[in-house]
Short mmCIF file of C-alpha atoms in Angstrom, two decimals:
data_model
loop_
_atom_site.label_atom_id
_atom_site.label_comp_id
_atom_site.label_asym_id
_atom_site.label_seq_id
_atom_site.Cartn_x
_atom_site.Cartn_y
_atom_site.Cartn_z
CA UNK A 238 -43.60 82.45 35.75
CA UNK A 239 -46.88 83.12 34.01
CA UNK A 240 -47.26 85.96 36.04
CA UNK A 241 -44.05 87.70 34.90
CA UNK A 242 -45.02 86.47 31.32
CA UNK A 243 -48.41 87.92 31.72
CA UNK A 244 -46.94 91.57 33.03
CA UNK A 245 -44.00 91.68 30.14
CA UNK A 246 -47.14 91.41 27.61
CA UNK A 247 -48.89 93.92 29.32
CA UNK A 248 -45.67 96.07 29.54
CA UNK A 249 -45.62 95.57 25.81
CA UNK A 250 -49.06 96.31 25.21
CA UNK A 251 -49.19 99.91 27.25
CA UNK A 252 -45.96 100.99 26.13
CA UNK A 253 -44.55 99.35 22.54
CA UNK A 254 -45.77 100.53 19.01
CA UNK A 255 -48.45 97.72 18.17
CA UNK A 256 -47.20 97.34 14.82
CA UNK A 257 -46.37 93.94 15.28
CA UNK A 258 -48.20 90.68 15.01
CA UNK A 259 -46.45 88.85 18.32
CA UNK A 260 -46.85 85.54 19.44
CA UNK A 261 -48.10 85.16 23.17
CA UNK A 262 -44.45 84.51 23.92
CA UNK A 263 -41.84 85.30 26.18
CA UNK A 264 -38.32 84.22 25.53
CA UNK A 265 -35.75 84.13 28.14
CA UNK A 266 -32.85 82.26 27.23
CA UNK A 267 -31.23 80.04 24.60
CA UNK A 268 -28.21 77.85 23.82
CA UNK A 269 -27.79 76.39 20.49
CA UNK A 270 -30.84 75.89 18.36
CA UNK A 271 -33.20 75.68 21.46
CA UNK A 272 -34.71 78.53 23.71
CA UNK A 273 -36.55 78.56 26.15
CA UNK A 274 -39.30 81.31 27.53
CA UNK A 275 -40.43 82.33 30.85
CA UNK A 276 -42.62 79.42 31.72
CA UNK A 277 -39.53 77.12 31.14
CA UNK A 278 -41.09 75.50 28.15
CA UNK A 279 -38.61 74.66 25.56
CA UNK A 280 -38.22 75.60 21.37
CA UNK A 281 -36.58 74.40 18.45
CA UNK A 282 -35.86 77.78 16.91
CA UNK A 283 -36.47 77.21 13.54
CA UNK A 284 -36.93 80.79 13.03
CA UNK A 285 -33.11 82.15 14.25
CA UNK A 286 -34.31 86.02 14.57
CA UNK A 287 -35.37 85.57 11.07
CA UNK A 288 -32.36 84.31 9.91
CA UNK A 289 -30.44 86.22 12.00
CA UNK A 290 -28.63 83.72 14.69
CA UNK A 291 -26.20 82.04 12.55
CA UNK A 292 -24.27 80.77 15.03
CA UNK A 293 -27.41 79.94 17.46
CA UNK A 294 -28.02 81.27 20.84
CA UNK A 295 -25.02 81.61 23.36
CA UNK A 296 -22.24 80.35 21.01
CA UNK A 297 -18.93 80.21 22.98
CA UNK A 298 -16.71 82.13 20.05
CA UNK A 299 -19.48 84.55 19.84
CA UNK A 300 -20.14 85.47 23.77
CA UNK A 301 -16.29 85.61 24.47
CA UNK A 302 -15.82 88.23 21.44
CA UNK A 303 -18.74 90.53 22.77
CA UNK A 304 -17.55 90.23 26.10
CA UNK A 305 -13.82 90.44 25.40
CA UNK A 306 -14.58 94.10 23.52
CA UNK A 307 -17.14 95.50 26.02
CA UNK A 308 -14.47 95.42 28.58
CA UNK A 309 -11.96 97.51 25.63
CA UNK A 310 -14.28 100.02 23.58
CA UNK A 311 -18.19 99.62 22.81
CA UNK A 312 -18.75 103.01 20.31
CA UNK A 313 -15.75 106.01 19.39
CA UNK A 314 -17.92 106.75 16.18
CA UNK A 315 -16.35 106.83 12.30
CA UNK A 316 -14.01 109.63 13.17
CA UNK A 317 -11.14 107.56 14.28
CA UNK A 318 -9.93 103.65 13.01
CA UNK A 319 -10.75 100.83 15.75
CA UNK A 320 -8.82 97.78 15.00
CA UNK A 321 -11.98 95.36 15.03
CA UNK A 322 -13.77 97.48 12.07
CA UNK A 323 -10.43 97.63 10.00
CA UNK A 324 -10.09 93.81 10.54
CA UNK A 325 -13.65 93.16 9.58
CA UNK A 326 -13.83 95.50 6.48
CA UNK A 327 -10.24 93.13 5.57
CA UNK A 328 -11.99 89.91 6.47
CA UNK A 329 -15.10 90.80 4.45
CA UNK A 330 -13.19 91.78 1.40
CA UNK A 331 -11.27 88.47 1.73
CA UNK A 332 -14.27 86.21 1.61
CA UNK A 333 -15.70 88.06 -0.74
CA UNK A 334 -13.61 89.29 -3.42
CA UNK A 335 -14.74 92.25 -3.68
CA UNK A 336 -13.00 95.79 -2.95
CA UNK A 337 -14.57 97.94 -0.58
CA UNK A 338 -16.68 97.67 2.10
CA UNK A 339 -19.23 100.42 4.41
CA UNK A 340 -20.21 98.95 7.49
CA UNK A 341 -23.72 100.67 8.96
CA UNK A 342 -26.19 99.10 11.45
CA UNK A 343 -29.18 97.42 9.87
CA UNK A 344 -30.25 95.44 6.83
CA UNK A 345 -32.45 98.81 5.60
CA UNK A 346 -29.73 100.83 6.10
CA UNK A 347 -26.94 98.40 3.41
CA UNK A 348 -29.72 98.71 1.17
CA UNK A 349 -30.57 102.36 1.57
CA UNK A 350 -26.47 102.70 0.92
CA UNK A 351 -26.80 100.61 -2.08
CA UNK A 352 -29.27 102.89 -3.45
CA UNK A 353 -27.42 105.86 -2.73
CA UNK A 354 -24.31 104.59 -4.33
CA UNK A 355 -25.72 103.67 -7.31
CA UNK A 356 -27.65 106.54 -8.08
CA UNK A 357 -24.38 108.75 -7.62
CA UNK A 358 -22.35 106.37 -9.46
CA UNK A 359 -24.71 106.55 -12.26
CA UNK A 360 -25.34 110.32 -12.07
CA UNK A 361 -20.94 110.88 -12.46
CA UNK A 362 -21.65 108.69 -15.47
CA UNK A 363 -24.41 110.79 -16.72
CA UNK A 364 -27.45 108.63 -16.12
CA UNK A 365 -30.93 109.05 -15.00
CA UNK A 366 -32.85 106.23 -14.85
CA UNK A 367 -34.44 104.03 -12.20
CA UNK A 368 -33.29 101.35 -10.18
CA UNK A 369 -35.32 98.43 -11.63
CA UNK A 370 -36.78 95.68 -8.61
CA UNK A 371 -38.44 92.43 -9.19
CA UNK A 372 -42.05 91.61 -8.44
CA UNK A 373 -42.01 89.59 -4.96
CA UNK A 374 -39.36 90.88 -3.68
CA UNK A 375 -38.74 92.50 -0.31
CA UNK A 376 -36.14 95.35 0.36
CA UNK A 377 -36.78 96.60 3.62
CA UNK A 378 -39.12 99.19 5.20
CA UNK A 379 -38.02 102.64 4.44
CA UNK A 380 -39.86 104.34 1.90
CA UNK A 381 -37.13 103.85 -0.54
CA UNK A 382 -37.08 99.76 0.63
CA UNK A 383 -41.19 99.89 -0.46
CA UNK A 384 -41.14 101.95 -2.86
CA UNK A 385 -38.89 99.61 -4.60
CA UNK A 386 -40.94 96.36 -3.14
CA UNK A 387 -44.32 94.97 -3.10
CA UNK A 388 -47.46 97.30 -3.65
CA UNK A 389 -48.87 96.10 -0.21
CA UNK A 390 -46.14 97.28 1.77
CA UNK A 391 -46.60 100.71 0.14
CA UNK A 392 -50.59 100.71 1.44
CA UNK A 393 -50.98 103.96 3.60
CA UNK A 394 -47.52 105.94 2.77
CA UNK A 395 -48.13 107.30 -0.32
CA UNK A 396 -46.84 109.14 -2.57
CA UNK A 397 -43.62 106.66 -3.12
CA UNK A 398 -40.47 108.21 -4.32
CA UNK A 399 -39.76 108.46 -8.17
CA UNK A 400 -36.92 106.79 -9.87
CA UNK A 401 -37.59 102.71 -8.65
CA UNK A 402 -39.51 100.44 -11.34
CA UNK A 403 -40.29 96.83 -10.66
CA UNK A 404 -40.57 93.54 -13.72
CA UNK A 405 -42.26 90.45 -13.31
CA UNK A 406 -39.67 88.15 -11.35
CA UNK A 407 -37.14 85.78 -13.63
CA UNK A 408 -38.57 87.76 -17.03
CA UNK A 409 -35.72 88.12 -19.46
CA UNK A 410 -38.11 90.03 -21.30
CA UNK A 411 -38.62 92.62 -19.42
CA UNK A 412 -34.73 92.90 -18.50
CA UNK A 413 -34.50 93.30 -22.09
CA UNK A 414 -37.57 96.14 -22.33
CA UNK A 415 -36.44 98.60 -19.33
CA UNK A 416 -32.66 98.03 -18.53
CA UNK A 417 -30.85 100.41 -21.17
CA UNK A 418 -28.13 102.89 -21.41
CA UNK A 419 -30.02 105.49 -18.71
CA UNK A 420 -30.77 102.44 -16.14
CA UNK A 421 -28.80 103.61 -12.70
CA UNK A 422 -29.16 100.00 -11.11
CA UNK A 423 -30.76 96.34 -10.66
CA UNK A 424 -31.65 95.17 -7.61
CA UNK A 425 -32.62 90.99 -6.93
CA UNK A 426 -32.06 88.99 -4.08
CA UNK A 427 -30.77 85.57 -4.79
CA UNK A 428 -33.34 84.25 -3.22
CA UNK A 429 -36.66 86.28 -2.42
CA UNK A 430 -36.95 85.51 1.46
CA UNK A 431 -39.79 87.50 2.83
CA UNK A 432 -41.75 86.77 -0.71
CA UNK A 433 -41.96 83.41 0.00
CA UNK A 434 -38.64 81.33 -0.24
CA UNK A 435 -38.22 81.90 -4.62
CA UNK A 436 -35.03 80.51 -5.22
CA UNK A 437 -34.11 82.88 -8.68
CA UNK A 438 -33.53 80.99 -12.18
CA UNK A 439 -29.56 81.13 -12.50
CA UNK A 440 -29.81 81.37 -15.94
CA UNK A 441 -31.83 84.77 -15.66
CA UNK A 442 -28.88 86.32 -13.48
CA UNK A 443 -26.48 85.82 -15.63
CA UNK A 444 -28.53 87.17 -18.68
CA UNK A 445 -28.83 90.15 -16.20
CA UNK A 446 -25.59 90.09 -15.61
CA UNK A 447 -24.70 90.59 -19.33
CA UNK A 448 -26.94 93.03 -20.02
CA UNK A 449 -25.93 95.13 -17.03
CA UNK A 450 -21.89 94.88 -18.02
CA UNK A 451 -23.89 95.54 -21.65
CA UNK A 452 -26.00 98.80 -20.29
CA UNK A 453 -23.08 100.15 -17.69
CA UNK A 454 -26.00 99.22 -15.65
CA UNK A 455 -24.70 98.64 -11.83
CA UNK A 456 -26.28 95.35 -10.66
CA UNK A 457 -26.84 95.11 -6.65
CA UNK A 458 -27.76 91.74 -4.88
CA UNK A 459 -29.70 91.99 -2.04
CA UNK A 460 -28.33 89.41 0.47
CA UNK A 461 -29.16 90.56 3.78
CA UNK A 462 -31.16 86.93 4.17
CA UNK A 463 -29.67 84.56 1.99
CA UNK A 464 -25.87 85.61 2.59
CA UNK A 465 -23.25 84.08 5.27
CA UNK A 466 -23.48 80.81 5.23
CA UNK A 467 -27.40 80.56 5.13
CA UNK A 468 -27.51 78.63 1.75
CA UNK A 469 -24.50 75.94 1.77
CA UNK A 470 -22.70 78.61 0.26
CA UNK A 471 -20.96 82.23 1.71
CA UNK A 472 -22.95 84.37 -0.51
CA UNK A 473 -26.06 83.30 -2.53
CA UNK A 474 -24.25 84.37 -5.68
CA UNK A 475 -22.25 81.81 -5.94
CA UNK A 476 -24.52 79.08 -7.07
CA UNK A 477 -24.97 80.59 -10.51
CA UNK A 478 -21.70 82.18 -10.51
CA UNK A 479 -23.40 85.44 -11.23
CA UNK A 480 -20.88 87.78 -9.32
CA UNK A 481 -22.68 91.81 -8.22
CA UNK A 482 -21.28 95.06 -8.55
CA UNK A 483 -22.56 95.95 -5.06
CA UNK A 484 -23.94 93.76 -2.39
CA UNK A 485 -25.85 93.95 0.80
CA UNK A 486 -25.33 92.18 3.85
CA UNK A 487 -26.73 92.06 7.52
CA UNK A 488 -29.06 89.39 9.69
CA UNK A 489 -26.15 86.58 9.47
CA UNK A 490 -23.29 88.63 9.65
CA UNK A 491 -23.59 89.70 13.56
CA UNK A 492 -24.92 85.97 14.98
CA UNK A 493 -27.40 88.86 16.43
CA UNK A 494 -25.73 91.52 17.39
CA UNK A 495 -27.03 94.33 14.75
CA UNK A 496 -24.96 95.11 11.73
CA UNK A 497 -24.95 96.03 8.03
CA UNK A 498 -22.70 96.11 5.23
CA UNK A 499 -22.43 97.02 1.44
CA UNK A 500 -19.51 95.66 -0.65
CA UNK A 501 -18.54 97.01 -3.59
CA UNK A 502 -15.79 97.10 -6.76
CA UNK A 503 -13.24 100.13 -6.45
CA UNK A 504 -14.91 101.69 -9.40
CA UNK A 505 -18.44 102.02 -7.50
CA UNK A 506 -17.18 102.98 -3.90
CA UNK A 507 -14.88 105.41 -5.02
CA UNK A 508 -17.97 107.43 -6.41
CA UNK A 509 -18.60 107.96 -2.87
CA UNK A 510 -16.80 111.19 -1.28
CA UNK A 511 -16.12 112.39 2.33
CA UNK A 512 -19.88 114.12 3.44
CA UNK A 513 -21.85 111.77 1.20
CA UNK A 514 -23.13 109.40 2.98
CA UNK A 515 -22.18 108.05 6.90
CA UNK A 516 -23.53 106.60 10.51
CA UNK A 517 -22.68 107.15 13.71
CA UNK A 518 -22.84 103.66 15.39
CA UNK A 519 -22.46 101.62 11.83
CA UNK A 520 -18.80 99.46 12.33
CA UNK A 521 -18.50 100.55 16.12
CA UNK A 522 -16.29 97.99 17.77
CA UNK A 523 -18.91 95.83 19.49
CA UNK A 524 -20.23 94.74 16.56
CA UNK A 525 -17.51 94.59 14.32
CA UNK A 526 -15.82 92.31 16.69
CA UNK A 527 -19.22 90.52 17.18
CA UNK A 528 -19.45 89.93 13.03
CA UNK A 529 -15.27 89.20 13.16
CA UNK A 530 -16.38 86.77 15.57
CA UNK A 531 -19.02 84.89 12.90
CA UNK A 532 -16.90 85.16 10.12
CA UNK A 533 -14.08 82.92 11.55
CA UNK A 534 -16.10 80.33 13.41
CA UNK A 535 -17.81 79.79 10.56
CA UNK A 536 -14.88 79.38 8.52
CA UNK A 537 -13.01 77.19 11.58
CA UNK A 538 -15.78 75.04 12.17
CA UNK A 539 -16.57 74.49 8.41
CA UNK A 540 -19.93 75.67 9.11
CA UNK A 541 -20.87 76.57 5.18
CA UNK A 542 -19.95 72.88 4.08
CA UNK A 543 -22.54 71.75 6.86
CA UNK A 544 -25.04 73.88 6.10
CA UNK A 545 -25.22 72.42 3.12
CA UNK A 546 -25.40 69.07 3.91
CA UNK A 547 -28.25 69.99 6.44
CA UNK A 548 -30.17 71.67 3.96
CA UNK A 549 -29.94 68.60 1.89
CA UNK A 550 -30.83 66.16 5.02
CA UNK A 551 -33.97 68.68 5.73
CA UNK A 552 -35.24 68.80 1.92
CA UNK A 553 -35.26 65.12 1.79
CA UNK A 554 -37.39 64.88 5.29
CA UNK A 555 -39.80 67.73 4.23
CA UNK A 556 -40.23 65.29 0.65
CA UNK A 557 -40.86 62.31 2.84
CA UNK A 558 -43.58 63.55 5.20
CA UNK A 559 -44.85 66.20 3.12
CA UNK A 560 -44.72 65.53 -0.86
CA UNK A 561 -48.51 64.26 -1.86
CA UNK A 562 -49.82 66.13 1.10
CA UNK A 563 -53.30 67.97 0.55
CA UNK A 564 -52.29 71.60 1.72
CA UNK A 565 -48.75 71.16 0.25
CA UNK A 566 -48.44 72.91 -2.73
CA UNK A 567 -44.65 73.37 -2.90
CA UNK A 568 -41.23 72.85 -0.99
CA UNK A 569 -38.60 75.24 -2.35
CA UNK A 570 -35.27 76.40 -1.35
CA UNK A 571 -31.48 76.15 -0.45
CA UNK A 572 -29.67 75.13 2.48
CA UNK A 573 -31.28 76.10 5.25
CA UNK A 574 -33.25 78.71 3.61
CA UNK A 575 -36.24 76.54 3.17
CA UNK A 576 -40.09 76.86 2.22
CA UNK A 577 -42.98 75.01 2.51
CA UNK A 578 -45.56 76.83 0.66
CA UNK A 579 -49.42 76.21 1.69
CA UNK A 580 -52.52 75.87 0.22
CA UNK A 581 -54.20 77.55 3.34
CA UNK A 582 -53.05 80.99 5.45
CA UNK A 583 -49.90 80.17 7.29
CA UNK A 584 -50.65 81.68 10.45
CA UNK A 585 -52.58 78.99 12.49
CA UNK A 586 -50.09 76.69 11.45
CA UNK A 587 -47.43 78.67 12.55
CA UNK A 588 -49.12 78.99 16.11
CA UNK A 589 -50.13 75.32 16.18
CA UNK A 590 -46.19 74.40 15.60
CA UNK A 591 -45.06 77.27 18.55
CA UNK A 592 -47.30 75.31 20.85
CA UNK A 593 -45.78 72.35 19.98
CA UNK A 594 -42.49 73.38 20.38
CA UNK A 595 -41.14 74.58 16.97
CA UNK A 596 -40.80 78.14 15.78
CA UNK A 597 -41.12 79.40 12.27
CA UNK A 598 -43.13 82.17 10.89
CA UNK A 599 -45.45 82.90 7.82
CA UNK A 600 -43.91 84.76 4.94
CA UNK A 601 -45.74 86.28 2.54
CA UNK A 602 -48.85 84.96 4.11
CA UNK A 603 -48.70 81.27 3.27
CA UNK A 604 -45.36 79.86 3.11
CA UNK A 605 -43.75 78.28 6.64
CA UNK A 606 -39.86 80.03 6.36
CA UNK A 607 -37.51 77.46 7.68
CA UNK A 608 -34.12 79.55 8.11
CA UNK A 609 -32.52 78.22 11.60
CA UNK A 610 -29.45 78.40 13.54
CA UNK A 611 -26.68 77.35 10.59
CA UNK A 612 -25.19 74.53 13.97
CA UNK A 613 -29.20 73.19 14.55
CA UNK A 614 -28.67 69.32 14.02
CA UNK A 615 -30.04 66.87 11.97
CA UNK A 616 -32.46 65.77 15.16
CA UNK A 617 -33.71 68.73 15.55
CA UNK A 618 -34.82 69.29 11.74
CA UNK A 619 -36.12 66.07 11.98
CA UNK A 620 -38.10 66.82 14.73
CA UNK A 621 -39.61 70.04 13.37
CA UNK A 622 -40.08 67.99 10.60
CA UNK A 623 -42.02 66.11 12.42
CA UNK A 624 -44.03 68.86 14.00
CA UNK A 625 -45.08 70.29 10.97
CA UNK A 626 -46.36 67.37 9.38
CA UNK A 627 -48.22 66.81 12.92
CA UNK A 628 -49.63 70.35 12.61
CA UNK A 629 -50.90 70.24 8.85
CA UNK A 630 -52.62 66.50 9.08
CA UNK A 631 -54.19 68.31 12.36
CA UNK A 632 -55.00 71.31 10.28
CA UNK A 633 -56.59 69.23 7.55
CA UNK A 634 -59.14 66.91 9.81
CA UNK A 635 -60.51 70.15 11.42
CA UNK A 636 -64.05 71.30 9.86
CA UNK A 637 -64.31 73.90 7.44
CA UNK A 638 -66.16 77.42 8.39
CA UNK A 639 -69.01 78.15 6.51
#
């Protein structure tokens, strides 16, 4: 086996764009919250795709949709109605409450369609002005996704697209200063997820929220991480109550089989004519059934409700091994959408936790994300628990480099 590990690295290496940071890893299989890679060594995924595996790895409901609609149709494109996409795009708007729904492939493409959207919406109404970002926060990797994100993402692509301005995170202030009549949009994830697990202050989404309905302003939440399920609740939104004109979706929605959506009110979608925007594989039957498929397991097996109370069980472990420790600075988050933000670079301890048997990952450089399988049990947070405390009292007793 560490042969045919060895080769699918090298097949990587010759042949793969090396624009990613990879673990010495190769998975083969998984069921549940567990996977396992070509040397038969065994995972808690605490990782899920990167928040992607709602359902986990190999979930009945899941595997008998995608094989049920391979045998039927896989693509036809958006020329023609499929009954999967129709049922999804009803399902969605259900759970929801909002009107209308574009389906497309990707998390960067939902929020590419939010942008687009908006910025026609706002030019029928006569506006001009850009779509204001917070600082911290992470919209994918398009140039419009950076130019509306984090400076370091932007490093190297220059010049950024005009018409995106970004305010410190959770400043009423500044939502005060730059949203005005001309603003064509708002743009704030919940909960940043790639910035670091920042939960945002309730109270500053819904002054946002009035100042938008204010302004005419068109306010978009980003939930392509923190939707479905992932916080105890279906969408992010609803813990402040704080209800978007637009939303993205995608990560969660297909249990892993690639998918995006944007939901929006009547008033916004129907700003959008035949020729203005489209995809050729976004809603194709596969993964509309696939996302279907999510959607009513979750809401069959009372999956949100659980989440929550796992989220709960995993903060309270995290407090008791962790709270006092020296390279603990903070433990943040909802559900299981969960940070553990470091006093030291994330990385090693990342790698010292894969060898142990636990995956997670480093975002933005220092925080271990905790966003696994929404059906992971309460012994198997425990355990990676467990591991992480192991890895940072390691991590602490080793001498410092001069």
């Amino acid at each position: 086996m560490q042969n045919l590990m060895n080769e699918v690295q090298k097949k990587d290496l010759a042949h793969h764009f090396q624009n990613y940071k990879r673990l010495p890893i190769t998975l083969s299989h998984g069921k549940g919250a567990r996977v396992w890679d070509t040397d038969g060594k065994e995972y808690i995924d605490m990782l899920a795709g990167i928040a992607v595996n709602s359902l986990g790895h190999a979930h009945p409901a899941l595997v008998h949709a995608i094989k049920n609609q391979v045998e039927k149709l896989i693509h036809v494109s958006n020329f023609y109605t499929t009954v999967p996409q129709a049922n999804l795009t009803e399902k969605l708007a259900k759970v929801s409450g909002m009107d209308r729904v574009f389906l497309c492939n990707s998390g960067l493409e939902a929020i590419e369609a939010t942008f687009k959207t908006a910025r026609k919406y706002a030019k029928n109404k006569g506006k001009s002005g850009p779509i204001i970002s917070l600082e911290g926060c992470f919209h994918g990797r398009s140039i419009a996704g950076i130019a509306s994100g984090q400076a370091r993402y932007q490093q190297g692509f220059e010049p950024m697209p005009a018409g995106f301005k970004q305010i410190p995170f959770n400043s009423r202030e500044a939502i005060d200063e730059f949203v005005d009549d001309q603003t064509t949009a708002v743009i704030i994830e919940p909960i940043q997820g790639e910035g670091g697990i920042h939960p945002v202050d309730p109270d500053f989404l819904r002054h946002v929220r009035e100042k938008c309905d204010r302004h005419g302003t068109t306010l978009i939440f980003d939930e392509i991480q923190c939707g479905i399920g992932r916080t105890g609740v279906m969408f992010a939104w609803e813990h402040s109550g704080v209800k978007p004109d637009m939303m993205a979706l995608a990560k969660g929605l297909g249990g892993g089989v690639p998918i995006g959506a944007i939901l929006a009110s009547e008033e916004i979608a129907a700003a959008m004519q035949p020729g203005d925007h489209g995809t050729t594989f976004g809603g194709n039957p596969l993964a509309s059934a696939a996302a279907l498929a999510v959607l009513k397991t979750i809401e069959k097996e009372g999956i949100v409700a659980q989440t929550a109370e796992k989220g709960a069980f995993l903060m309270k472990e995290l407090h008791a091994k962790l709270d006092g420790h020296p390279l603990v600075e903070e433990i943040r988050g909802m559900g299981l959408m969960v940070g553990v933000a470091l006093k030291t670079d994330g990385a090693p301890v990342m790698r010292a936790m894969a060898q142990k048997g636990v995956l997670v990952n480093a975002a933005a450089l220092t925080v271990i994300r905790m966003v696994p399988p929404l059906i992971i049990t309460k012994e198997e947070l425990a355990r990676a628990v467990e591991v992480l405390a192991e890895v940072l009292d390691e991590h602490q007793k080793q001498p410092k480099q001069d």
